[in-house]
Short mmCIF file of C-alpha atoms and ligand atoms in Angstrom, two decimals:
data_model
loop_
_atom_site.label_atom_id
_atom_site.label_comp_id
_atom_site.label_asym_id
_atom_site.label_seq_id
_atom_site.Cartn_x
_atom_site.Cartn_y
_atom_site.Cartn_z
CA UNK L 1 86.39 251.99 24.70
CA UNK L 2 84.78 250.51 21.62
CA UNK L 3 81.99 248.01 22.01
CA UNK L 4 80.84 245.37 19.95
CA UNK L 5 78.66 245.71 16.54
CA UNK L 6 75.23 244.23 16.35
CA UNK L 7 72.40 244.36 13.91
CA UNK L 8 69.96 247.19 14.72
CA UNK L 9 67.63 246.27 18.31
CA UNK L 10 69.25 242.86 18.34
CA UNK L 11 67.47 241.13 21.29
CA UNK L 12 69.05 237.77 22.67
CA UNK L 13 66.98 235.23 24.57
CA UNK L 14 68.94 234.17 28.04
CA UNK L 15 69.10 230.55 26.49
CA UNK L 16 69.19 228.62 23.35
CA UNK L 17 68.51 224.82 22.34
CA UNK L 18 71.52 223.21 21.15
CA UNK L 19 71.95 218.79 20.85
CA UNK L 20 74.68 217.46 23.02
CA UNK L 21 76.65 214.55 23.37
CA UNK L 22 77.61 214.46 27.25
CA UNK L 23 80.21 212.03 27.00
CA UNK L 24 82.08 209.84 23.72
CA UNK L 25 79.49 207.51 22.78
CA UNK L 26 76.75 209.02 24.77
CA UNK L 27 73.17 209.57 23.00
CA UNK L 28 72.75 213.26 21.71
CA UNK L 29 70.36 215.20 23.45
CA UNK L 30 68.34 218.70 23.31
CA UNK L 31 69.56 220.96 25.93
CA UNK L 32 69.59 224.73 26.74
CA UNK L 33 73.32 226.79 26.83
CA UNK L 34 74.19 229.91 27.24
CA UNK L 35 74.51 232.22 24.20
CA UNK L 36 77.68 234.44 24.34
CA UNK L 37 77.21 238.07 24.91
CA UNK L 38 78.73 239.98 21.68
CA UNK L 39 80.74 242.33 24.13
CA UNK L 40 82.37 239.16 25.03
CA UNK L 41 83.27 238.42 21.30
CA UNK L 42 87.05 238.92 21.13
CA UNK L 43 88.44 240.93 17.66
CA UNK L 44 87.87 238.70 14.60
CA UNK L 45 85.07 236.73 16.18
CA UNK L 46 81.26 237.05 14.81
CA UNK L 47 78.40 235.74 16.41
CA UNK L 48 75.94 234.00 13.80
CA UNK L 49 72.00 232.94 14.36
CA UNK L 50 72.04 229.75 13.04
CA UNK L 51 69.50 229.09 9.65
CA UNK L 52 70.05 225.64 9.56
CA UNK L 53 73.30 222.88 9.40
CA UNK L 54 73.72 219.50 7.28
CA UNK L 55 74.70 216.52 9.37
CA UNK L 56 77.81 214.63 8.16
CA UNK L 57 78.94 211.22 9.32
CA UNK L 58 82.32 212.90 10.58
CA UNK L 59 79.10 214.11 13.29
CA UNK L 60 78.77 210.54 14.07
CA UNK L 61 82.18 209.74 14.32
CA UNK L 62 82.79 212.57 16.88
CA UNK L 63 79.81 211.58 18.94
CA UNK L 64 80.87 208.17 19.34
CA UNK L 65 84.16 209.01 19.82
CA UNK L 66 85.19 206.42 17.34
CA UNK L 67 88.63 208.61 15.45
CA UNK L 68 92.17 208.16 17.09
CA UNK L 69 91.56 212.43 17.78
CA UNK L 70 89.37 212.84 20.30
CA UNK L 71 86.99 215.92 20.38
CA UNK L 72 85.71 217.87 23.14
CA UNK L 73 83.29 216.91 25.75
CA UNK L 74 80.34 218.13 26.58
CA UNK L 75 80.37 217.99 22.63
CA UNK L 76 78.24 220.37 20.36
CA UNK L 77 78.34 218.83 16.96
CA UNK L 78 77.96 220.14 13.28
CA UNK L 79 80.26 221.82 11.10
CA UNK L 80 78.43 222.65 7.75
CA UNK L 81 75.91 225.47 8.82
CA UNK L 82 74.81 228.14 7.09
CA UNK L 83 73.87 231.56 9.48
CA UNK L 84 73.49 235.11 9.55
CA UNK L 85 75.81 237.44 11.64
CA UNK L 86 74.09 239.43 14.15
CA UNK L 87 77.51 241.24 16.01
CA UNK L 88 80.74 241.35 14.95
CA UNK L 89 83.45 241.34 18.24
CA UNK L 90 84.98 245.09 19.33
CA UNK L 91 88.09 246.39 17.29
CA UNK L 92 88.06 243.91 14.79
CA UNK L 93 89.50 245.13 11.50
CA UNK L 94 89.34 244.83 8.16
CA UNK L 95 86.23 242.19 8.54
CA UNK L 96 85.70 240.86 4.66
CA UNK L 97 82.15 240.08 6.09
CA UNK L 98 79.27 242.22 7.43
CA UNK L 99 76.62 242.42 9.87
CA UNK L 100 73.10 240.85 8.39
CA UNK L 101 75.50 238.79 6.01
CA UNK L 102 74.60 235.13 5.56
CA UNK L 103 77.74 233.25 6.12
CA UNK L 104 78.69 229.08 6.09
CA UNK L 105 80.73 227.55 9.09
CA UNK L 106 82.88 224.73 7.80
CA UNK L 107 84.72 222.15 9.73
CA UNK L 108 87.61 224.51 9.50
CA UNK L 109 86.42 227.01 12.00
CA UNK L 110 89.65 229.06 12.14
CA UNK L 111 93.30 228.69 11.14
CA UNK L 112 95.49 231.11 12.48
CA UNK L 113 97.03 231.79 8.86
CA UNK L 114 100.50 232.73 9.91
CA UNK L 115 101.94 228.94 10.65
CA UNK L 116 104.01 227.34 7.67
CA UNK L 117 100.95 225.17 6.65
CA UNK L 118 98.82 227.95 6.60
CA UNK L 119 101.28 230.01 4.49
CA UNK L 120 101.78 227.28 2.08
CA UNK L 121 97.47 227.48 1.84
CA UNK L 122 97.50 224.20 3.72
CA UNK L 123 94.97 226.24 6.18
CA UNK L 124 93.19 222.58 7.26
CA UNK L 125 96.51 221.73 8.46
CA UNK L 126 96.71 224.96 10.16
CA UNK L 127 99.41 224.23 13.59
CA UNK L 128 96.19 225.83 15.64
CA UNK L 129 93.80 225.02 13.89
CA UNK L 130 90.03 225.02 15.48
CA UNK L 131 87.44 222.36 13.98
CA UNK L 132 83.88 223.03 14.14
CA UNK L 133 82.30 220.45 16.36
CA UNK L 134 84.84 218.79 17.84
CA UNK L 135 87.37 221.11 19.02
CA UNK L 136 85.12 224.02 19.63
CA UNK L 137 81.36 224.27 19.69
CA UNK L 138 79.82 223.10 16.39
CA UNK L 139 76.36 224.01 14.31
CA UNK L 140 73.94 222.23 15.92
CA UNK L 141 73.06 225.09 18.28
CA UNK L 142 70.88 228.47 17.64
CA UNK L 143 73.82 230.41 18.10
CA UNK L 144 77.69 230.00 17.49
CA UNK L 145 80.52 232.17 17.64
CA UNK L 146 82.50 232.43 14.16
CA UNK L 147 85.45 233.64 12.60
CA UNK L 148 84.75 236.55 10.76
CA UNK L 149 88.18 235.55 8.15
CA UNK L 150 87.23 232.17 7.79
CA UNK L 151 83.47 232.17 7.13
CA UNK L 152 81.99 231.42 3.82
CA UNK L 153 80.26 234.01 2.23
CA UNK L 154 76.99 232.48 0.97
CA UNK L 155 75.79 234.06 -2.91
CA UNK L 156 72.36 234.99 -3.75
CA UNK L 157 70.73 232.16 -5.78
CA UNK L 158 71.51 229.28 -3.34
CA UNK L 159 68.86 229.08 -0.35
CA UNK L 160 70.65 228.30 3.09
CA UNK L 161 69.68 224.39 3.17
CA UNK L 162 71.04 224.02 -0.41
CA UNK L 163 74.48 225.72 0.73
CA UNK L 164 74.90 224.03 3.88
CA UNK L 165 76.28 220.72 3.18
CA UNK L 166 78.77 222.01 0.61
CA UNK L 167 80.50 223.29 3.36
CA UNK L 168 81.83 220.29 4.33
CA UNK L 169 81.12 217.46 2.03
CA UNK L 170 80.82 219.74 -0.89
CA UNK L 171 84.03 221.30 -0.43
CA UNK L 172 85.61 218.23 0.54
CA UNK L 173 85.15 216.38 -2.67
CA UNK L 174 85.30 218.83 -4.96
CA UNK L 175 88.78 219.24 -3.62
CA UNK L 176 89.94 215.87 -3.81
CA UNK L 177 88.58 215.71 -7.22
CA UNK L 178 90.54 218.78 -8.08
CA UNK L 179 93.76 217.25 -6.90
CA UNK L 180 93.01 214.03 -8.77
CA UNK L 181 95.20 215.06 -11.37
CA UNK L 182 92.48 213.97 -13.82
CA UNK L 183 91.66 215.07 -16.64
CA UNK L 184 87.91 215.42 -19.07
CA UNK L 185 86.53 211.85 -20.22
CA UNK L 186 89.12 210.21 -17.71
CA UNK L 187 87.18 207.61 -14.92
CA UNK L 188 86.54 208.35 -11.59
CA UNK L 189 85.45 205.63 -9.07
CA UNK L 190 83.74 206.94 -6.36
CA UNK L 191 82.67 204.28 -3.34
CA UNK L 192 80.06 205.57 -1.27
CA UNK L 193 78.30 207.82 -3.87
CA UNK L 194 74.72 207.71 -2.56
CA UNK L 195 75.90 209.25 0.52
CA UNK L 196 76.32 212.53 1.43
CA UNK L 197 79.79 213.36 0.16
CA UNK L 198 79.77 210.15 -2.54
CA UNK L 199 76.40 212.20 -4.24
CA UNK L 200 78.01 215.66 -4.54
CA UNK L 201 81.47 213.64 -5.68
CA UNK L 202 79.56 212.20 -8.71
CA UNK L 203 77.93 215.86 -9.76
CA UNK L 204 81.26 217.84 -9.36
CA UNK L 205 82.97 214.75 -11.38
CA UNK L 206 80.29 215.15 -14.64
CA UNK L 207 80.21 218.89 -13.70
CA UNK L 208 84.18 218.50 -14.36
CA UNK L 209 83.32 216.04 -17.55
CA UNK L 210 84.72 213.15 -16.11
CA UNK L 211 83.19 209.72 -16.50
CA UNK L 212 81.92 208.10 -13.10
CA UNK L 213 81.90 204.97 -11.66
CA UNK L 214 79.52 204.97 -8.95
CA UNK L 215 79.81 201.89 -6.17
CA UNK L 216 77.30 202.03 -3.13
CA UNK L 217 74.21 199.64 -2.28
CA UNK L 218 70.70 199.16 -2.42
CA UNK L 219 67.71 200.58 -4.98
CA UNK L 220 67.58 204.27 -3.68
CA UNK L 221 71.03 204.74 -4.06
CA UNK L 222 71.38 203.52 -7.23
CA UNK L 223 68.31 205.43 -8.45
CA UNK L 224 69.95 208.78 -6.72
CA UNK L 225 73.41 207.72 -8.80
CA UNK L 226 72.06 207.40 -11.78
CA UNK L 227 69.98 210.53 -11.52
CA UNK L 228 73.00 212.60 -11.27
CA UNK L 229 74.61 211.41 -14.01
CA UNK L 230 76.75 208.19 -12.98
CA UNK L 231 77.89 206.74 -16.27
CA UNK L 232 78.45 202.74 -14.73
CA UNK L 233 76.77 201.62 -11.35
CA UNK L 234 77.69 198.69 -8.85
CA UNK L 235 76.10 197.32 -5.95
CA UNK L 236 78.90 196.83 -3.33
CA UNK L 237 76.39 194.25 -1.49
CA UNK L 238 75.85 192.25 -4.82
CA UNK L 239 78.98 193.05 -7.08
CA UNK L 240 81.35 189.68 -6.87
CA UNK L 241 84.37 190.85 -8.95
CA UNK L 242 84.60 194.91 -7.99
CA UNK L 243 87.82 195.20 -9.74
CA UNK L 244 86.11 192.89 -12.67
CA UNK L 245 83.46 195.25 -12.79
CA UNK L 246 85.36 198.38 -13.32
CA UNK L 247 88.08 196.71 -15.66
CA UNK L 248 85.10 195.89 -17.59
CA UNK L 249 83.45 199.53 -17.93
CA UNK L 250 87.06 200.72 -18.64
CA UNK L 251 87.86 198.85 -21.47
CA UNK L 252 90.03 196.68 -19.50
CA UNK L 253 92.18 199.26 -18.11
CA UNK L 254 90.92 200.18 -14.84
CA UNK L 255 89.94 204.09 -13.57
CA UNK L 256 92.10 206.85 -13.50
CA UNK L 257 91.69 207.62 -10.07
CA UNK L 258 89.17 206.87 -6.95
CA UNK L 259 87.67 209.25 -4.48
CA UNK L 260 86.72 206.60 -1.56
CA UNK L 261 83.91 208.75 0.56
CA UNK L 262 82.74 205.50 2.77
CA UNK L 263 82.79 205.65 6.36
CA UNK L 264 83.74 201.98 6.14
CA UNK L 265 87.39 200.41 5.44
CA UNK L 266 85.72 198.14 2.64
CA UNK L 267 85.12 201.25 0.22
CA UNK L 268 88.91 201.37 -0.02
CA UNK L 269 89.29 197.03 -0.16
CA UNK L 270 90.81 196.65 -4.11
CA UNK L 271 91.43 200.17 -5.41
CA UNK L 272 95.31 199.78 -5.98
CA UNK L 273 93.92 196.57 -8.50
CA UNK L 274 91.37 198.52 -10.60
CA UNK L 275 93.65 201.65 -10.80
CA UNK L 276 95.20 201.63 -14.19
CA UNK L 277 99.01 202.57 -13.95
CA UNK L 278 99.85 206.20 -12.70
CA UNK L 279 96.20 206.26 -11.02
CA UNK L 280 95.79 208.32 -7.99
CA UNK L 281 93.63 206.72 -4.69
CA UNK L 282 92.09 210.02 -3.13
CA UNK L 283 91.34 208.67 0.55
CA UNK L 284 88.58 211.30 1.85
CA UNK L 285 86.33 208.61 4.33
CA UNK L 286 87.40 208.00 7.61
CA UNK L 287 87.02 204.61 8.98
CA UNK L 288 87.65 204.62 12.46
CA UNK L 289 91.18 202.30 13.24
CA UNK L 290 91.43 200.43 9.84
CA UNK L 291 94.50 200.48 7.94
CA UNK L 292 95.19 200.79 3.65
CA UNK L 293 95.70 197.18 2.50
CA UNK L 294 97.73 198.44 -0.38
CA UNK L 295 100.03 195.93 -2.31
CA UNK L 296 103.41 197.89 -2.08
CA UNK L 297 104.65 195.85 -4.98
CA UNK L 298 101.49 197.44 -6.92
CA UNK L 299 101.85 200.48 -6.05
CA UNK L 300 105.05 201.01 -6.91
CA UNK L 301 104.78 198.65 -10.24
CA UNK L 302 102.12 200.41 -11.55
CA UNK L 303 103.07 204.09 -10.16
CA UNK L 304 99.67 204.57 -7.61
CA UNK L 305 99.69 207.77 -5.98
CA UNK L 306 97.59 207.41 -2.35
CA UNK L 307 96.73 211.07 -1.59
CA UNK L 308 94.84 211.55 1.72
CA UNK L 309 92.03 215.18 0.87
CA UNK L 310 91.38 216.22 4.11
CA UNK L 311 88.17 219.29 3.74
CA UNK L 312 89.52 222.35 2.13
CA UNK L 313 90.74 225.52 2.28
CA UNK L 314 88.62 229.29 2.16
CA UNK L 315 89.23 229.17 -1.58
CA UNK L 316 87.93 225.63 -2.14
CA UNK L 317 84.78 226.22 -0.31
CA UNK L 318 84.67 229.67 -2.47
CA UNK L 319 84.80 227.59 -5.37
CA UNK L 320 82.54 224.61 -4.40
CA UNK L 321 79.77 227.14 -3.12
CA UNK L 322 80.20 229.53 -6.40
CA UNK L 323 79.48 226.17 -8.90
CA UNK L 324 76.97 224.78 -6.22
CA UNK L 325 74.93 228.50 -6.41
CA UNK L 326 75.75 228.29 -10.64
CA UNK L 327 73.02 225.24 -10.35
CA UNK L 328 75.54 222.96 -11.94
CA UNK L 329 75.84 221.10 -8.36
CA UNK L 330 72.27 220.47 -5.99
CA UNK L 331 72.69 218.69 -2.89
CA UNK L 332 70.06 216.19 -2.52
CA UNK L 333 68.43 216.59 1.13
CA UNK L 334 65.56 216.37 3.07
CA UNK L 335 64.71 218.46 5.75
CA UNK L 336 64.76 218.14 9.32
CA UNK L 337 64.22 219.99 13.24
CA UNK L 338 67.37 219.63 15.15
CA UNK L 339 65.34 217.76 17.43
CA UNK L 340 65.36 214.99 15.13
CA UNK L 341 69.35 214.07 15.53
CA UNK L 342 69.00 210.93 17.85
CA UNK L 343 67.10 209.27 14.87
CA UNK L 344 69.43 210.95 11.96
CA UNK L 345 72.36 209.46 13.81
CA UNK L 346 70.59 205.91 13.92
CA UNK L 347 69.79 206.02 10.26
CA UNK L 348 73.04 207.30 9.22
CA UNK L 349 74.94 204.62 11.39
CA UNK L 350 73.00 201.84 9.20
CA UNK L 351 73.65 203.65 5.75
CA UNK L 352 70.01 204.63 5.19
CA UNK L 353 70.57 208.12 4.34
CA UNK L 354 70.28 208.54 0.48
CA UNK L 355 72.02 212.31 0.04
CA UNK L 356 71.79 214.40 3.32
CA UNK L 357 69.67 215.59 6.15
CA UNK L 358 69.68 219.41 6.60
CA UNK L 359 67.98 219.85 10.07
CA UNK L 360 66.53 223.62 9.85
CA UNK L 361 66.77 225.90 13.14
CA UNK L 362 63.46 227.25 12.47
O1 8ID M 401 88.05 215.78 4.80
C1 8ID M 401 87.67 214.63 4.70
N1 8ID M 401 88.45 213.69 4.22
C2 8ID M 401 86.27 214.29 5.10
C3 8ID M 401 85.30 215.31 5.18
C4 8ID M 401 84.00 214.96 5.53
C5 8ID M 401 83.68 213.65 5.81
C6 8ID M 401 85.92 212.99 5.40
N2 8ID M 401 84.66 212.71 5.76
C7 8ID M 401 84.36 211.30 6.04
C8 8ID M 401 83.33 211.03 7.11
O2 8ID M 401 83.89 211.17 8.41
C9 8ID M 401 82.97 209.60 6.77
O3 8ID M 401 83.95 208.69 7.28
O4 8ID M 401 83.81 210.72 4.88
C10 8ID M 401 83.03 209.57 5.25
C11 8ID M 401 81.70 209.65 4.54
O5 8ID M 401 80.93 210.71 5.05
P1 8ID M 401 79.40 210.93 4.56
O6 8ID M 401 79.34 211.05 3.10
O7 8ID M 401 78.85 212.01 5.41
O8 8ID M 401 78.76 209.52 5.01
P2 8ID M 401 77.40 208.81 4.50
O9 8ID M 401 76.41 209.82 4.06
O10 8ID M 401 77.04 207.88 5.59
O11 8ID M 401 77.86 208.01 3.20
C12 8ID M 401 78.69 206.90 3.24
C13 8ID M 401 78.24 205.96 2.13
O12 8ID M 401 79.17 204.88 2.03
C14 8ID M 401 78.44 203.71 1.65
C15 8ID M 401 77.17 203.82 2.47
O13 8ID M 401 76.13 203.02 1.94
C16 8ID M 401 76.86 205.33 2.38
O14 8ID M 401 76.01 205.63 1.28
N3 8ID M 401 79.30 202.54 1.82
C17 8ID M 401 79.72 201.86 2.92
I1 8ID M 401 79.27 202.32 4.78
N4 8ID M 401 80.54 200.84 2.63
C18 8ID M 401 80.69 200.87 1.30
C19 8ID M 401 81.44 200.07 0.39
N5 8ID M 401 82.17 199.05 0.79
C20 8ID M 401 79.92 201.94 0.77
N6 8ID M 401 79.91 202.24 -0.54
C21 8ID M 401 80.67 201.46 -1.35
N7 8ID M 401 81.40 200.41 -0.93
ZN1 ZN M 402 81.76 216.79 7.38
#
């Protein structure tokens, strides 16, 4: 009979703090759980102590309860954690990971990488797939059982707060940018890019020399924009010709493609007009029930290409965490307890949140 591995005199408390949502639109609270026993760990599953986890607004979406997809309830959010992995489950083979290994948990928890999408490298599509937080127990918790062939292995160079939100809205950007079919000195509009996802979108953009067009609102955001190398900035709550705007900073043209990372349906309101012809609209936010206003006699005319970018696969977030530890990419956060999460959720509902809030587990 084998048994589970563990780091050496690993000592589990009986309990551990993780924030809960109860029921869809219930507020999060603090509240102890269990903590799985690693001879209970099945082959391929890891159990990680938590270092700390980024919140994302998908987080607020699932505790609400706000998506067509419902998640789990009791709900434990968070799905862009960074931890180290204290046992690894009996007879599991081949782990690319090891014990004492600091690893990332992305909203892609596990994908069973044998179904067609999975074979194709579609592994977010994955037929059974699990998502962090929503289908099975997320990172806002102490302790969370992993998938030791879908972590993310987490370099040396990058601290753990710094790595943790480009597990989700690192990765997430820097693959819709990838598949933007753009190319060096071409524009990029990116609405929402003082939040979390829109800030890393304008870094991997210049990191990628593309030319940025970054739309949010407010000072702070625009400061934050600007900061990171936005070449054209426009206040969404001032602007009065969007589509003016950008035609203007293109040399009457338009952009060559738009990565919409709002949580609202109004970041995506005009983007088939200030497209130039063969432009591609990457849809990555995800307003709850709104539909794509899209002029069908546009799109065609001018041969826009919608392309929803839903997260990433291993390789994506292999490639988003290797540029983000190069230096070239630096999430903007502050730091926070997990305790904190009621009031991260309020602020982030209201679009306060300049960059991120990494809540630490210390
Ligand atoms: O795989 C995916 N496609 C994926 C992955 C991760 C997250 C999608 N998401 C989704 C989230 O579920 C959410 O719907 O992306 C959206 C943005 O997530 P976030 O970056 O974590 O949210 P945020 O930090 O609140 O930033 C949103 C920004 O949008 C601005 C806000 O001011 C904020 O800075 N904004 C809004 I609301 N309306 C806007 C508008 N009309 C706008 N900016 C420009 N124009
Ligand atoms: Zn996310």
């Amino acid at each position: 009979m084998s048994t589970a591995s563990t780091i050496p005199n690993l000592v589990l408390p009986k309990t551990q703090k993780v924030a809960l949502v109860a029921t869809a639109g219930a507020t999060v609270e603090i509240k102890d759980h269990p903590i799985t026993d690693p001879e209970d760990l099945a082959p391929g599953e890891c159990l990680l102590k938590m270092l700390c986890t980024g919140v994302c607004h998908t987080d607020l979406h699932a505790a609400l309860g706000d998506w067509p997809v419902k998640p789990i309830t009791p709900l434990i959010g968070g799905h862009e954690g960074v931890g180290e992995i204290i046992a690894i489950g009996k007879n599991t083979t081949n782990s690319p990971v090891q014990l004492g290994q600091r690893v990332g948990v992305k909203w892609i928890a596990n994908s069973c990488y044998n179904c067609e999408q999975c074979r194709k490298g579609y592994e977010q599509n994955c037929h059974n797939v699990k998502l962090s937080g929503y289908t099975i127990d997320g990172t806002f918790s102490h302790y969370l059982v992993s998938y030791v062939h879908s972590v993310t292995p987490i370099p040396d160079g990058i601290s753990s707060e710094a790595a943790a939100s480009i597990l989700c809205a690192g990765l997430t950007v820097y693959r819709a940018l990838k598949y933007s079919e753009t190319t060096p000195g071409d524009w990029v509009v990116i609405p929402g890019a003082g939040g979390g996802l829109g800030h890393l979108a304008v870094q991997y953009a210049k990191y990628m020399g593309r030319r940025v067009i970054a739309i949010d609102g407010g000072e702070e955001k625009h400061k934050l924009v600007m900061e990171l190398g936005a070449d054209y900035w426009i206040d969404f709550t001032k602007s009065k010709d969007i589509v003016g705007d950008i035609k203007k900073a293109t040399g009457g043209y338009g952009a060559h493609a738009a990565v919409v990372t709002t949580a609202s349906s109004s970041g995506y309101t005009q983007a088939i007009d200030y497209l130039r012809e063969n432009g591609r609209l990457m849809a990555v936010g995800l307003p709850a029930d709104a539909k794509l206003d899209a002029s069908i006699f546009f799109t065609v005319f001018k041969s826009i290409t919608i392309h929803g970018s839903y997260v990433g696969n291993r390789q994506d977030a292999f490639e988003a965490i290797a540029i983000a530890a190069s230096g070239a990419v630096k999430c903007r956060y502050v730091t926070k307890k997990l305790s904190d999460i009621a009031q991260v959720y309020d602020d982030m509902g209201k679009g306060k949140i300049a960059g991120r809030i990494v809540l630490s587990m210390d």
